[in-house]
Coordinates of C-alpha atoms in Angstrom, one line a residue:
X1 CA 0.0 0.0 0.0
X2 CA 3.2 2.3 0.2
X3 CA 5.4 4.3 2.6
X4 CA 3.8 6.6 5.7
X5 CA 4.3 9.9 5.2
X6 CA 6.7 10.1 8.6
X7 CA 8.9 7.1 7.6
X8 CA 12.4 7.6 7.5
X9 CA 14.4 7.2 4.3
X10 CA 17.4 5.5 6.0
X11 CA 17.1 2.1 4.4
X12 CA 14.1 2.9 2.2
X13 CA 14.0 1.9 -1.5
X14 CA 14.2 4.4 -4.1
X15 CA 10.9 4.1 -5.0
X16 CA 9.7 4.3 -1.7
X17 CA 11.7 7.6 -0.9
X18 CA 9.3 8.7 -4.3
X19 CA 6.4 7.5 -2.8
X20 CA 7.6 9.9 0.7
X21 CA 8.2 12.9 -1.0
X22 CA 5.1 12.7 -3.2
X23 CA 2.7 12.4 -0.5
X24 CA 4.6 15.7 0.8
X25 CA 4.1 17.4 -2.2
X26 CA 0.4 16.6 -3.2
X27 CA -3.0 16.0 -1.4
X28 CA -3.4 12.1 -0.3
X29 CA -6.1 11.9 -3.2
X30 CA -2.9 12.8 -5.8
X31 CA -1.1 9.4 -4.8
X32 CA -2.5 6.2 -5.4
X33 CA -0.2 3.0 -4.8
X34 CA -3.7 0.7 -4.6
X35 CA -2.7 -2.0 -7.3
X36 CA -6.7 -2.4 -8.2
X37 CA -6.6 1.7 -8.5
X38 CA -3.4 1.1 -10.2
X39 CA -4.9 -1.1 -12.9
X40 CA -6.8 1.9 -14.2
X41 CA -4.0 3.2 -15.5
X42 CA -2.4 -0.1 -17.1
X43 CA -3.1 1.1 -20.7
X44 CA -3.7 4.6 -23.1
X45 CA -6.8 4.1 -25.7
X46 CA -4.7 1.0 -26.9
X47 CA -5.4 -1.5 -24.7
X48 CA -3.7 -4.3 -26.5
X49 CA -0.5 -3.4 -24.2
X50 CA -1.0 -3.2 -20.6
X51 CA 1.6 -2.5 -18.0
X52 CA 0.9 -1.1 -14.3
X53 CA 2.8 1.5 -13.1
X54 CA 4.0 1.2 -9.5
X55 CA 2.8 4.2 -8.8
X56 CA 0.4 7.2 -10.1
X57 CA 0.8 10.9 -8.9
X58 CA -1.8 13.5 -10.1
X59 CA -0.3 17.0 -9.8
X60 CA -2.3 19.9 -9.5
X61 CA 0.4 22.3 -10.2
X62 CA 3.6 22.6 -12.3
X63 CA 6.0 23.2 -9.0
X64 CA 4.5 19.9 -8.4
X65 CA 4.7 18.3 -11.1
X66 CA 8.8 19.3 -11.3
X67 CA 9.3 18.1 -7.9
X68 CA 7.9 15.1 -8.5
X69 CA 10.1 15.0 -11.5
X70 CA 13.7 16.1 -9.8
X71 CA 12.7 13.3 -7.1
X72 CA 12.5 10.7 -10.1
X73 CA 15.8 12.3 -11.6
X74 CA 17.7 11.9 -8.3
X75 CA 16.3 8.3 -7.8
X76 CA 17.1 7.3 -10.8
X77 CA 13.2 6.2 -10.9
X78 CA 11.6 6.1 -14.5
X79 CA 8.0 8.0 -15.2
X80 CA 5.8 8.4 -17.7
X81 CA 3.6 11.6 -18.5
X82 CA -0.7 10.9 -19.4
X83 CA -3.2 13.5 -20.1
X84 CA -6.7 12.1 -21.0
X85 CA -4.8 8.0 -22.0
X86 CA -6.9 8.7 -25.2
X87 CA -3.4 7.7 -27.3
X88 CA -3.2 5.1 -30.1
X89 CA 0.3 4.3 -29.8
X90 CA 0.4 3.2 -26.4
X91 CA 2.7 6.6 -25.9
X92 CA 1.5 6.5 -22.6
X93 CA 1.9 3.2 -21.3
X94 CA 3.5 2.9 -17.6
X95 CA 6.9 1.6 -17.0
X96 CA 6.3 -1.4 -14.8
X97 CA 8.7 -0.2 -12.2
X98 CA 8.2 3.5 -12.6
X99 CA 6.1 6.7 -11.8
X100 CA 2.6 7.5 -13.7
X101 CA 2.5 11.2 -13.9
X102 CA -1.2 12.4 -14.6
X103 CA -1.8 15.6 -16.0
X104 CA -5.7 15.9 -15.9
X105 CA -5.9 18.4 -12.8
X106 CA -3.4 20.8 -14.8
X107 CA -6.5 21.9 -16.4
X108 CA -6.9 25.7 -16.1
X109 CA -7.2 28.4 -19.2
X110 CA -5.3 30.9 -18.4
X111 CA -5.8 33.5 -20.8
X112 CA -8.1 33.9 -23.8
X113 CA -6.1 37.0 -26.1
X114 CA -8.2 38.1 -28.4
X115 CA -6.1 41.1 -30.0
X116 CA -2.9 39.0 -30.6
X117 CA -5.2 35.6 -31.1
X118 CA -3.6 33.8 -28.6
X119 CA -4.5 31.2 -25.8
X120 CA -2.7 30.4 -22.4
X121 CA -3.6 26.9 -21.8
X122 CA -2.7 23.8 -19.1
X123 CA -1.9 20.6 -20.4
X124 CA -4.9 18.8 -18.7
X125 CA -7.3 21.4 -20.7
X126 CA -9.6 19.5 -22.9
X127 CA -9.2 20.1 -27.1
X128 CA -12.5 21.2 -27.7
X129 CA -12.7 23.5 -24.7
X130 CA -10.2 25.6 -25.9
X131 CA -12.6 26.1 -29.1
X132 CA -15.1 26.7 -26.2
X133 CA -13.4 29.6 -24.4
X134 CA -12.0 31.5 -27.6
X135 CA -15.5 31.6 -29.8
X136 CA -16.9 34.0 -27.9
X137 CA -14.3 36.1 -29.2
X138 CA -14.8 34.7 -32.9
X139 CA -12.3 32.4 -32.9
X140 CA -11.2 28.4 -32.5
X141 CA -8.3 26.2 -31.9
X142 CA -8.1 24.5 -35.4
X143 CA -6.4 20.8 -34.6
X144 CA -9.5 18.8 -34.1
X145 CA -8.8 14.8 -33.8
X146 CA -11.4 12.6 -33.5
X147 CA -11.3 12.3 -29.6
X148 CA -11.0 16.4 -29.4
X149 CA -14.4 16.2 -26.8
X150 CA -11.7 14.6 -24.3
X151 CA -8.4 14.7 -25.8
X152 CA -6.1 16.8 -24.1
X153 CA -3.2 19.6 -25.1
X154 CA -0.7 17.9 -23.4
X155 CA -1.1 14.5 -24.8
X156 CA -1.5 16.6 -28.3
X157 CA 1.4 18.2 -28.1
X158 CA 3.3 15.3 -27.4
X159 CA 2.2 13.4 -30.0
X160 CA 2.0 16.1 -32.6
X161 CA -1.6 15.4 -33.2
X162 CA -3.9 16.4 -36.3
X163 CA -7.2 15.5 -37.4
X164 CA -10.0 16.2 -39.7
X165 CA -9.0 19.8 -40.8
X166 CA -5.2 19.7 -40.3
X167 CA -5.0 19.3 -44.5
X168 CA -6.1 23.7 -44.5
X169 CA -4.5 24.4 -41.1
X170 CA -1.8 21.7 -40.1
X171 CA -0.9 20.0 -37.1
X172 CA -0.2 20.5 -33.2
X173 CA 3.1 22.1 -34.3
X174 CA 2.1 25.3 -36.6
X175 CA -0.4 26.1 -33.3
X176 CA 2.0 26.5 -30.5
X177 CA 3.9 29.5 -30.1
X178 CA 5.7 28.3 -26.6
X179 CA 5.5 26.0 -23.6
X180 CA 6.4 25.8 -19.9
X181 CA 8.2 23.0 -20.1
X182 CA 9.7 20.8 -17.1
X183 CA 13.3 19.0 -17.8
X184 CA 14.0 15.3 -17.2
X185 CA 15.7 16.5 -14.5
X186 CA 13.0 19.0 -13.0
X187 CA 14.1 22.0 -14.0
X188 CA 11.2 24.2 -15.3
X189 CA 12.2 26.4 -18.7
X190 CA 10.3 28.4 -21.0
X191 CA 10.4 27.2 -24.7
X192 CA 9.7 30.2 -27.5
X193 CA 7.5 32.6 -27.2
X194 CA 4.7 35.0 -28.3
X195 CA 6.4 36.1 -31.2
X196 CA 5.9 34.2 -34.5
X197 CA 9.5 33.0 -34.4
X198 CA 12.5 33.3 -31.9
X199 CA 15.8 32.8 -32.7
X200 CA 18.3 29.9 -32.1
X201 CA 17.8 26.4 -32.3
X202 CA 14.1 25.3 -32.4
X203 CA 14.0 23.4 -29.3
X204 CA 10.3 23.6 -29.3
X205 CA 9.8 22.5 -32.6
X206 CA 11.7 19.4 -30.8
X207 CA 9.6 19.1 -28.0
X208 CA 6.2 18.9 -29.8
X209 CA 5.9 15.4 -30.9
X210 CA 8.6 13.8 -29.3
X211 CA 5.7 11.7 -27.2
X212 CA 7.4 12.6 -23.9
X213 CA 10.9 11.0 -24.4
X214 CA 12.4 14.7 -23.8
X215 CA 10.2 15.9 -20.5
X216 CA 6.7 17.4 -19.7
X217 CA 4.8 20.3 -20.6
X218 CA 3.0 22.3 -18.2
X219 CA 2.0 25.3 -20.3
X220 CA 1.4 25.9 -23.8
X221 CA 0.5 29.3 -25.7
X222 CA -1.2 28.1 -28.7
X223 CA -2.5 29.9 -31.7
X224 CA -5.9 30.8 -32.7
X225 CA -7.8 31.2 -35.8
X226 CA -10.6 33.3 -37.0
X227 CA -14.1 31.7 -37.2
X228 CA -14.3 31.3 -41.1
X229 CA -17.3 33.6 -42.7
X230 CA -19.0 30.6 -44.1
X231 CA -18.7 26.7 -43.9
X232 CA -20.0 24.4 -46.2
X233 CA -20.4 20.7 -45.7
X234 CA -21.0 18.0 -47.8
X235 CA -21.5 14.6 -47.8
X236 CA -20.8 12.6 -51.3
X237 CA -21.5 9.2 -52.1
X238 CA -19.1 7.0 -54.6
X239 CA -19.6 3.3 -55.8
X240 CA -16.0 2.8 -54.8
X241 CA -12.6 3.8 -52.7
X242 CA -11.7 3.9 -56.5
X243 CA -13.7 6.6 -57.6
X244 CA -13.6 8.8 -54.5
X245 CA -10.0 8.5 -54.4
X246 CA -10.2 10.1 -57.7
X247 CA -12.2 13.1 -56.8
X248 CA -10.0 13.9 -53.8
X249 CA -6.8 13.8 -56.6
X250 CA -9.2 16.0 -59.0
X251 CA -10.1 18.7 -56.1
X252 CA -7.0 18.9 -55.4
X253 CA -5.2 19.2 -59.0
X254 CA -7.5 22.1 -59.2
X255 CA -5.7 23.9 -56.8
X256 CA -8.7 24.3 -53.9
X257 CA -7.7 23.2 -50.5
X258 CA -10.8 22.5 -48.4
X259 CA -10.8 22.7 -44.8
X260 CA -11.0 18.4 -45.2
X261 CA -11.5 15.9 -47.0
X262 CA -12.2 12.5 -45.2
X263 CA -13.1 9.1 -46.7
X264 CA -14.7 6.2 -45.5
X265 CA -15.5 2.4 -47.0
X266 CA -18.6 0.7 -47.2
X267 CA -17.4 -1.4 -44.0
X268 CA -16.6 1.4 -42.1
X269 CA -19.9 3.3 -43.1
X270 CA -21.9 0.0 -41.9
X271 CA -20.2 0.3 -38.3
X272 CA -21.1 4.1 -38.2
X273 CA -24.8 3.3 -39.2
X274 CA -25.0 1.0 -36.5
X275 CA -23.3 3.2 -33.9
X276 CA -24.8 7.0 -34.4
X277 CA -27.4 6.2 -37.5
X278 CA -26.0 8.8 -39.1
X279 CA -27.7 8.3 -42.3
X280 CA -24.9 8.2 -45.0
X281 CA -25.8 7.0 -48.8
X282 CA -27.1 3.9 -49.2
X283 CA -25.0 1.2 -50.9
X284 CA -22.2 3.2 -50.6
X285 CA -18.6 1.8 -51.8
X286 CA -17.3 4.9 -50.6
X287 CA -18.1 8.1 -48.8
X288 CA -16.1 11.7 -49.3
X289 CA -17.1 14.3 -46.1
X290 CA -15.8 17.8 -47.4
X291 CA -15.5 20.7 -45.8
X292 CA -15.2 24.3 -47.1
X293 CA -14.0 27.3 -45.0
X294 CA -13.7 30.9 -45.8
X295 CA -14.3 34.0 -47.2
X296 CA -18.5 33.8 -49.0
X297 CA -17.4 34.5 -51.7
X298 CA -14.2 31.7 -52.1
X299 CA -16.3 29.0 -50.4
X300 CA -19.4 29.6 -52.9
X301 CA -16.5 29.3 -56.0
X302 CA -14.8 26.3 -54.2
X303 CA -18.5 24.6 -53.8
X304 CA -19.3 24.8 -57.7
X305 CA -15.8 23.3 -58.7
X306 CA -16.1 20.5 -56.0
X307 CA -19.9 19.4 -57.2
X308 CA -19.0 19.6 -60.8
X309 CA -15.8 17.5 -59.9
X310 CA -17.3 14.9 -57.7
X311 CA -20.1 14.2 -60.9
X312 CA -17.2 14.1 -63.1
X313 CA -15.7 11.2 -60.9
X314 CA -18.3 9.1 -60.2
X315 CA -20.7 10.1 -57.1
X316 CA -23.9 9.3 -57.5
X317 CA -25.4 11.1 -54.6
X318 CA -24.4 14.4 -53.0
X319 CA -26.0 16.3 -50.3
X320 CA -24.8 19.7 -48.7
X321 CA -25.9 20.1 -45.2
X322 CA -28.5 23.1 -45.0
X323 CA -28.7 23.1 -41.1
X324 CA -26.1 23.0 -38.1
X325 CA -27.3 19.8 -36.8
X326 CA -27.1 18.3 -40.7
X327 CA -23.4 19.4 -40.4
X328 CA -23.2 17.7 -37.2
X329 CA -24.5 14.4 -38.2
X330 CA -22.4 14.3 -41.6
X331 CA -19.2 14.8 -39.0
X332 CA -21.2 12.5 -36.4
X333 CA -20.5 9.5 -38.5
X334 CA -16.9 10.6 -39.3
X335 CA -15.7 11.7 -35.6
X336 CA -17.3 7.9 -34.5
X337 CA -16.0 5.9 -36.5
X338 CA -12.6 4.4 -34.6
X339 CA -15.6 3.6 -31.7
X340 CA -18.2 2.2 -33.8
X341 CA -16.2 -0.6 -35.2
X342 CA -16.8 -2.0 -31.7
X343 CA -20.6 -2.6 -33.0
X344 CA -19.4 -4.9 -35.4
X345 CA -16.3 -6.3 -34.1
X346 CA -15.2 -7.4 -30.6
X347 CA -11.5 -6.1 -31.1
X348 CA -9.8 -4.0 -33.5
X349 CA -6.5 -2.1 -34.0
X350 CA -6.0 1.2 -35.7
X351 CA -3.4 1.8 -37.7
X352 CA -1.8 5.0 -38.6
X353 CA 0.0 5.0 -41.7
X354 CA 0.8 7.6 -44.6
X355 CA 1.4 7.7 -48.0
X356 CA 1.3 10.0 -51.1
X357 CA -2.3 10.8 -51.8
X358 CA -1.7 9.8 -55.2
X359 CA -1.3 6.1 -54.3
X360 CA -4.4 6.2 -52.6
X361 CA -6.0 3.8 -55.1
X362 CA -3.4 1.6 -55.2
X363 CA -2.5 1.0 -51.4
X364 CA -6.2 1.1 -51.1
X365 CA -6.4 -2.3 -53.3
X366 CA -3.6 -3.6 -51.7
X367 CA -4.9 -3.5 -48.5
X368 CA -8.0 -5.1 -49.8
X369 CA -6.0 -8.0 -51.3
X370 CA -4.4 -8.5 -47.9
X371 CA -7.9 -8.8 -45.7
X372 CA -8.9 -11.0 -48.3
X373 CA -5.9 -13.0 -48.6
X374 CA -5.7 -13.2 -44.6
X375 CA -9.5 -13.3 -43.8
X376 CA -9.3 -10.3 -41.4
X377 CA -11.5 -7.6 -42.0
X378 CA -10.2 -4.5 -42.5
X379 CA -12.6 -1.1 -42.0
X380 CA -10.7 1.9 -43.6
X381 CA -11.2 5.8 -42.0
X382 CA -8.6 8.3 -43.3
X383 CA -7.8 12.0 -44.4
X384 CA -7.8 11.5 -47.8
X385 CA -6.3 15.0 -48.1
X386 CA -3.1 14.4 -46.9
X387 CA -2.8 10.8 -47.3
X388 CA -2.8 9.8 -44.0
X389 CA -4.8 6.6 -43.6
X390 CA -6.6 4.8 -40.3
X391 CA -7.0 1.6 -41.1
X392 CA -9.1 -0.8 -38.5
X393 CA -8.3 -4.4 -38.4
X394 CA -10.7 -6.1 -36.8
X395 CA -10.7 -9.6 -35.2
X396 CA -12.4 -11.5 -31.8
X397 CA -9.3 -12.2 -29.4
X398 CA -11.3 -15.0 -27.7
X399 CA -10.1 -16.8 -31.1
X400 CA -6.9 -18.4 -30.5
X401 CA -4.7 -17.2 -33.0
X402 CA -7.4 -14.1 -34.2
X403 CA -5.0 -11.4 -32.5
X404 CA -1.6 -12.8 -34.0
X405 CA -3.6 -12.6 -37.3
X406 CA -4.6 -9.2 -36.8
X407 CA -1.5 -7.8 -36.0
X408 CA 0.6 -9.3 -39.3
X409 CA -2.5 -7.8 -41.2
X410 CA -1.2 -4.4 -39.4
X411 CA 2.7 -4.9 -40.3
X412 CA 1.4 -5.5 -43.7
X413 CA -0.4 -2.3 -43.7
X414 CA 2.1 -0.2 -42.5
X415 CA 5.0 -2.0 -45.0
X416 CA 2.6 -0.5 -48.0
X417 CA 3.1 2.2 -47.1
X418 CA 7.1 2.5 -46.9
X419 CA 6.4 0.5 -50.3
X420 CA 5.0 3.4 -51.1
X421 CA 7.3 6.5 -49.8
X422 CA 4.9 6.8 -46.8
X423 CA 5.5 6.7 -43.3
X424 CA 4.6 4.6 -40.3
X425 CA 2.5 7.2 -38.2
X426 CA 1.3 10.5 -39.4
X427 CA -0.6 12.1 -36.0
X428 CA -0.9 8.9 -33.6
X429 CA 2.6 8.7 -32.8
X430 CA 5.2 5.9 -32.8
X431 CA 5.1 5.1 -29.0
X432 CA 5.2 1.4 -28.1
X433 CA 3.1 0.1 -30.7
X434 CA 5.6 1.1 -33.7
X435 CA 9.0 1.7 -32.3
X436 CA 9.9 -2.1 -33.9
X437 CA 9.2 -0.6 -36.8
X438 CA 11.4 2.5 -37.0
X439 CA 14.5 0.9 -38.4
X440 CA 12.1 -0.2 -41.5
X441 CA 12.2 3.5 -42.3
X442 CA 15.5 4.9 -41.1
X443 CA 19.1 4.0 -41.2
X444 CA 21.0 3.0 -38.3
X445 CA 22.6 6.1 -38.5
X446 CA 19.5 8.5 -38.7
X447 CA 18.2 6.7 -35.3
X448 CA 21.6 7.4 -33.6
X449 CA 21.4 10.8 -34.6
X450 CA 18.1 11.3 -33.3
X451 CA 18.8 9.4 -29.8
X452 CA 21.6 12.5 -29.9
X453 CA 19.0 15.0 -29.0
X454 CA 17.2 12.6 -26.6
X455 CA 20.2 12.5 -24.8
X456 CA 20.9 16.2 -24.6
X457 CA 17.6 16.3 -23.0
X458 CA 17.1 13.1 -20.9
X459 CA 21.0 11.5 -20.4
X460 CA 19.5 9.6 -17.9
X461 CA 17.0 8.0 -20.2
X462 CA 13.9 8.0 -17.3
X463 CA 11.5 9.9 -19.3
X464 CA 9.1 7.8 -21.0
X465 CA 11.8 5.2 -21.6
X466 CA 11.4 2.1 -24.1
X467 CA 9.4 4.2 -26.5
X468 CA 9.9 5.9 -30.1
X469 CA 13.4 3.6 -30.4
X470 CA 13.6 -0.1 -30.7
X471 CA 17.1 -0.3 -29.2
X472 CA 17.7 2.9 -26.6
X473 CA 21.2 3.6 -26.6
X474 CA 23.4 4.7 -23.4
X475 CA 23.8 8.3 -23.8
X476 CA 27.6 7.8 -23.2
X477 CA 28.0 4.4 -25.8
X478 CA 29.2 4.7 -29.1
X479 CA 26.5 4.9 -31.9
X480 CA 25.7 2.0 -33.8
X481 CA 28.7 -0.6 -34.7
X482 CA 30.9 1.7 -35.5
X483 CA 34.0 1.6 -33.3
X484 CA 35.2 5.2 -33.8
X485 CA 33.2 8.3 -32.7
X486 CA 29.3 9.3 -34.7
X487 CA 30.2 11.4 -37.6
X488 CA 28.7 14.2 -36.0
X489 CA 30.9 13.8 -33.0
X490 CA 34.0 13.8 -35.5
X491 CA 32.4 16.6 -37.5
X492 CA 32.8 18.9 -33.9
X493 CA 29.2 19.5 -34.1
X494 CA 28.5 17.2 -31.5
X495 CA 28.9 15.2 -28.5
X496 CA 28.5 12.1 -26.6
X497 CA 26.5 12.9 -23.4

């Protein structure tokens, strides 16, 4: 059940020293050694890994939160940083014989800026809520993924996370101007700042998306944007992947860049229907959601290009939502859809892979061959936009073998798309899920170089250990097999920590 408060440390094992000083430094409800409470936390929103943590801390402060962290540093103790555990990557997973750090009480907005469109912001503050504070003012906080209602900006941040309209505005990173930031070994420093740029290495740039290998953020200024003047939605039915994947190429080509463009198949469309009825064409192959923001003027342009384009490819029905709540139910289907495979399948995994929107097609029929081939059912949700796809393989794990199955299916997915001059992950992160996988798409060399800049930060290698890298290197060793020094070392523009 843990240490007493009072207990001495003489004799006391590093992690119970931890346990000492946290219950100094947070209310009794912040500390929970309880293995059942402990369980709660085995697993992020992949729950095919599971590890307890051998302890969970829930700081309501950064001063906290750093002394927390310098306690780890000094006992050598590994921790992990959670927001919401709404992560696809299992970025979040507990180290079995380490500290959970829990960000969800670090939940306050600080400041709403209007005149410089700016927003203060904890890293336990809900996506969407952001969006909720700063329309008042006419404006929003433009990454939206598909768990913004209880994502958080930490845990986005950290993973670099996108969504449906990051094809217009872009990810985590082109939204956050600076960060309080606390060091693997406690110290709290401020990265950037309110101005658009600032000078010298861009360590923040760094920070956001290394999936909390490099420390913890306890503050982040992020960017707003301007509510558009007019949105239009529509929802656009094909016969087939094929065909939609060729309108998306043909909006595109024509030099309009909606807000998003997302696709789903027929067997992803089936699992939305049965989750949130959301009413989507019937005998659908394929289904396009677009979304145009902007000036009236631009969006009622954009409109007529993308309905004479979408006939000229194939669709066969197209509606334009005339209401709020008709936009909401087109996106209703969309935003469900990673949850709504649950009404069809006991299991599932979602993949998060990339590729050039031109092989769309292709990959597309690929990936078909392979379900068929392997007789696991795959369910495929993606920003066609940008290429970056969400496959869900489904299977039962109370069928012995089912889950091996599934899991092949998924390194077969993710090979397409290096096949292809893709990438592994595009906004869920590598994390544990995919860091066997890393060496598939860089050299030795390249993963040496960027375990350089991990060491700078953590030379200890405590925070968030055993993800991102298949092999962690000591921060002293040698890179790779080379016996002399990296060539960056030998270059002078680096070091071994």
């Amino acid at each position: 059940m843990g240490l007493p408060a009072d207990v001495e440390t003489t004799g006391a094992t590093p992690l119970e020293i931890l346990i000492q000083r946290a219950r100094e430094l947070l209310p009794e409800e912040g500390v929970i050694t309880d293995r059942a409470r402990l369980r709660t936390y085995e697993c992020d929103g992949l729950a095919h890994y599971r590890v307890t943590p051998a302890l969970v801390v829930i700081p309501e402060t950064a001063e906290q939160l750093a002394g927390i962290v310098r306690c780890c540093a000094e006992q050598q103790i590994p921790y992990v940083a959670r927001g919401s555990g709404t992560g696809l990557s299992g970025g979040s997973l507990p180290h079995a014989e380490g500290v959970l750090v829990v960000t969800s009480r670090l939940r306050a907005i600080k400041e709403v800026r209007r005149d410089d469109q700016r927003a203060v912001v904890e890293p336990g503050v809900i996506n969407l809520d952001v969006t909720r504070a700063s329309t008042p003012d006419g404006y929003y906080y433009a990454p939206d993924p598909s768990s913004q209602q209880v994502c958080s900006i930490g845990g986005n941040v950290a993973e670099n996370s996108g969504g449906a309209h990051c094809l217009k505005y872009g990810f985590t990173t082109n939204h956050v101007l600076a960060a309080e930031f606390v060091t693997a070994e406690g110290e709290q420093v401020r990265l950037g700042g309110d101005a658009p740029d600032s000078p010298g290495y861009d360590l923040l740039g760094a920070v956001v998306g290394s999936e909390g290998t490099l420390g913890i953020v306890t503050e982040v200024t992020v960017r707003l944007v301007r509510l558009p003047e007019k949105v239009v939605t529509l929802l656009v039915g094909f016969d087939s992947t094929d065909r939609a994947g060729a309108a998306v190429s043909a909006i595109i080509a024509a030099g309009i860049v909606p807000a998003a463009i997302e696709m789903m198949d027929a067997l992803a469309i089936e699992a939305a229907e049965a989750a949130v009825a959301c009413n989507y064409p019937d005998g659908a192959g394929a289904v396009l959601v677009i979304e145009l923001d902007g000036p009236a003027t631009e969006v009622d342009a954009e409109y007529a290009d993308v309905v004479r384009l979408c006939e000229e490819t194939g669709a066969f029905e197209l509606r334009t939502a005339q209401t709020p709540e008709e936009r909401v139910l087109i996106w209703k289907g969309r935003k469900s859809a990673f949850a709504a495979v649950g009404r069809i399948s006991p299991d599932y995994i979602v993949q998060d892979g990339v590729i050039p929107r031109t092989a769309l097609p292709e990959v597309l029929r690929a990936i078909a061959d392979l379900s068929e081939r392997s007789g696991v059912r795959v369910a495929n949700v993606f920003h066609a936009g940008d290429g970056n796809l969400h496959p869900l393989v489904l299977f039962d794990d109370a069928v012995p073998g089912a889950g091996e199955a599934a899991e092949a299916v998924s390194r077969g997915i993710l090979d397409l798309c290096l096949q292809h001059g893709g990438s592994i992950t595009g906004e869920h992160g590598v994390g544990a899920d995919k860091a066997a996988h890393m060496p598939k798409m860089y050299a030795a060399e390249d993963l040496d170089t960027m375990q350089l800049i991990r060491c700078a930060f953590d030379p200890d290698r405590i925070s968030n250990p055993g993800k991102v890298f298949p092999t962690p290197r000591l921060c002293g060793e040698r890179p790779g097999r080379r016996q002399g020094a990296h060539p960056l070392q030998e270059a002078g523009v680096a070091e071994v920590f």
